[in-house]
């Protein structure tokens, strides 16, 4: 029997959903749901394509109580900017949790992934960063560097932002964009260690396969969110840092063991303390995060299917009559 499917384009999605506190709260509820035990979330299907300097991830999750569940396909082809194309694109498909029928296709070109990823960084900052953050820094100069700082500012309204990247021109452009977006001073930091020393909150947003933030740089009162390591072999944080931190928190331990910062710490034999806490457990009060202003905390975000189902379900509730209905 035929049924209606709503097709929604990127411009329509941008008009309906923004990176704001509402979106942060939506993603926070997804993390809390993960800690409740009823979520069905299979391992990420991840395909590395070194010949094309690309990768493809497929994520999904069923969350009890949600009317639908999403399957997200997220390609990243990192030579695309040379062709005048974005590095990331993709789409989300929302299915009915009752019948399995397709309800909507969101042709977002990665937009929903971008904002849910940034919102996850804000959730981590909300629950792990010091209550008072004056200076925040980002390692990386791409879109996610900009979005992570905007998201963190929603929950920790810092008054100064610093940017460190390998390319001075890209670093300057990122700093200029952030200063304009946040209305605060922004500066380029030529030295990453010096930047970290001045910050209470640092986010790493790179595809690095060797550490860009070292254990010796950690200092009391620092929170670090690492969100670039989302495939096997990637690492942004020196493994020793995870051991030195007062609290190291994963978005999903099983994912971080194979594609997050925990992978390298386990391979080196440095991590011997048992499973770390998950962010949802900290939100739910089942595990501890920051316990004192001087604590050092690290969040390891690999991206979860629960976030995709949460943002897709939120879109369906807010989209109204936007998009095009087709009969299938």
Short mmCIF file of N, CA, C and O in Angstrom, two decimals, residues 27-37 123-124 127-128 249-253 277-287 301 304:
data_model
loop_
_atom_site.label_atom_id
_atom_site.label_comp_id
_atom_site.label_asym_id
_atom_site.label_seq_id
_atom_site.Cartn_x
_atom_site.Cartn_y
_atom_site.Cartn_z
N UNK A 27 20.20 16.81 21.71
CA UNK A 27 21.32 15.87 21.69
C UNK A 27 21.65 15.39 23.10
O UNK A 27 22.02 14.22 23.30
N UNK A 28 21.49 16.25 24.09
CA UNK A 28 21.71 15.82 25.47
C UNK A 28 20.75 14.70 25.86
O UNK A 28 21.14 13.72 26.52
N UNK A 29 19.50 14.81 25.43
CA UNK A 29 18.52 13.75 25.74
C UNK A 29 18.91 12.44 25.07
O UNK A 29 18.65 11.35 25.61
N UNK A 30 19.53 12.51 23.89
CA UNK A 30 19.98 11.29 23.22
C UNK A 30 21.08 10.61 24.03
O UNK A 30 21.08 9.38 24.18
N UNK A 31 22.02 11.39 24.56
CA UNK A 31 23.06 10.81 25.41
C UNK A 31 22.45 10.20 26.67
O UNK A 31 22.86 9.11 27.10
N UNK A 32 21.51 10.89 27.28
CA UNK A 32 20.87 10.36 28.48
C UNK A 32 20.16 9.04 28.17
O UNK A 32 20.18 8.11 28.98
N UNK A 33 19.55 8.97 27.00
CA UNK A 33 18.86 7.73 26.60
C UNK A 33 19.85 6.57 26.49
O UNK A 33 19.53 5.43 26.86
N UNK A 34 21.06 6.85 26.00
CA UNK A 34 22.06 5.79 25.89
C UNK A 34 22.38 5.19 27.25
O UNK A 34 22.69 4.00 27.35
N UNK A 35 22.32 6.01 28.29
CA UNK A 35 22.62 5.52 29.63
C UNK A 35 21.48 4.73 30.24
O UNK A 35 21.66 4.04 31.26
N UNK A 36 20.29 4.80 29.63
CA UNK A 36 19.12 4.13 30.20
C UNK A 36 19.10 2.64 29.88
O UNK A 36 18.38 1.87 30.52
N UNK A 37 19.84 2.23 28.86
CA UNK A 37 19.97 0.81 28.57
C UNK A 37 19.03 0.26 27.51
O UNK A 37 19.20 -0.87 27.08
N UNK A 123 27.25 19.67 24.76
CA UNK A 123 26.81 18.81 25.87
C UNK A 123 28.01 18.41 26.73
O UNK A 123 27.95 18.44 27.96
N UNK A 124 29.10 18.04 26.07
CA UNK A 124 30.30 17.68 26.82
C UNK A 124 30.80 18.85 27.65
O UNK A 124 31.17 18.69 28.82
N UNK A 127 28.67 19.56 30.82
CA UNK A 127 28.77 18.62 31.94
C UNK A 127 30.20 18.38 32.43
O UNK A 127 30.37 17.79 33.50
N UNK A 128 31.21 18.84 31.68
CA UNK A 128 32.58 18.53 32.05
C UNK A 128 33.50 19.75 32.18
O UNK A 128 34.48 19.69 32.91
N UNK A 249 36.01 10.69 29.54
CA UNK A 249 34.61 10.30 29.28
C UNK A 249 34.41 10.07 27.79
O UNK A 249 34.79 10.92 26.96
N UNK A 250 33.82 8.94 27.43
CA UNK A 250 33.52 8.60 26.03
C UNK A 250 32.07 8.89 25.70
O UNK A 250 31.20 8.85 26.59
N UNK A 251 31.78 9.13 24.42
CA UNK A 251 30.37 9.15 24.04
C UNK A 251 29.82 7.73 24.02
O UNK A 251 28.72 7.46 24.49
N UNK A 252 30.61 6.78 23.53
CA UNK A 252 30.27 5.36 23.57
C UNK A 252 31.56 4.57 23.68
O UNK A 252 32.41 4.64 22.79
N UNK A 253 31.75 3.86 24.76
CA UNK A 253 33.01 3.18 25.01
C UNK A 253 33.34 2.21 23.88
O UNK A 253 34.49 2.15 23.41
N UNK A 277 33.93 6.15 31.85
CA UNK A 277 32.53 6.59 31.90
C UNK A 277 32.07 7.01 30.51
O UNK A 277 32.86 7.40 29.65
N UNK A 278 30.77 6.91 30.30
CA UNK A 278 30.16 7.46 29.09
C UNK A 278 29.45 8.77 29.43
O UNK A 278 28.99 8.97 30.56
N UNK A 279 29.37 9.66 28.45
CA UNK A 279 28.79 10.98 28.68
C UNK A 279 27.35 10.86 29.17
O UNK A 279 26.93 11.60 30.07
N UNK A 280 26.59 9.93 28.62
CA UNK A 280 25.22 9.74 29.09
C UNK A 280 25.16 9.34 30.55
O UNK A 280 24.25 9.76 31.28
N UNK A 281 26.12 8.53 30.99
CA UNK A 281 26.17 8.13 32.40
C UNK A 281 26.47 9.32 33.30
O UNK A 281 25.93 9.42 34.42
N UNK A 282 27.32 10.23 32.84
CA UNK A 282 27.60 11.44 33.62
C UNK A 282 26.36 12.31 33.69
O UNK A 282 26.01 12.83 34.76
N UNK A 283 25.67 12.47 32.56
CA UNK A 283 24.44 13.26 32.54
C UNK A 283 23.40 12.68 33.50
O UNK A 283 22.72 13.42 34.23
N UNK A 284 23.29 11.35 33.52
CA UNK A 284 22.29 10.68 34.36
C UNK A 284 22.73 10.55 35.81
O UNK A 284 21.96 10.07 36.65
N UNK A 285 23.96 10.96 36.13
CA UNK A 285 24.45 10.87 37.50
C UNK A 285 24.93 9.49 37.89
O UNK A 285 25.15 9.22 39.08
N UNK A 286 25.11 8.60 36.91
CA UNK A 286 25.56 7.24 37.21
C UNK A 286 27.08 7.14 37.34
O UNK A 286 27.59 6.20 37.96
N UNK A 287 27.81 8.05 36.71
CA UNK A 287 29.27 8.10 36.82
C UNK A 287 29.67 9.55 37.06
O UNK A 287 28.92 10.48 36.73
N UNK A 301 34.62 12.13 21.60
CA UNK A 301 33.37 12.06 20.85
C UNK A 301 33.63 11.46 19.47
O UNK A 301 34.31 12.06 18.64
N UNK A 304 27.51 9.28 17.46
CA UNK A 304 26.67 8.10 17.66
C UNK A 304 25.40 8.15 16.81
O UNK A 304 24.89 9.22 16.49
#
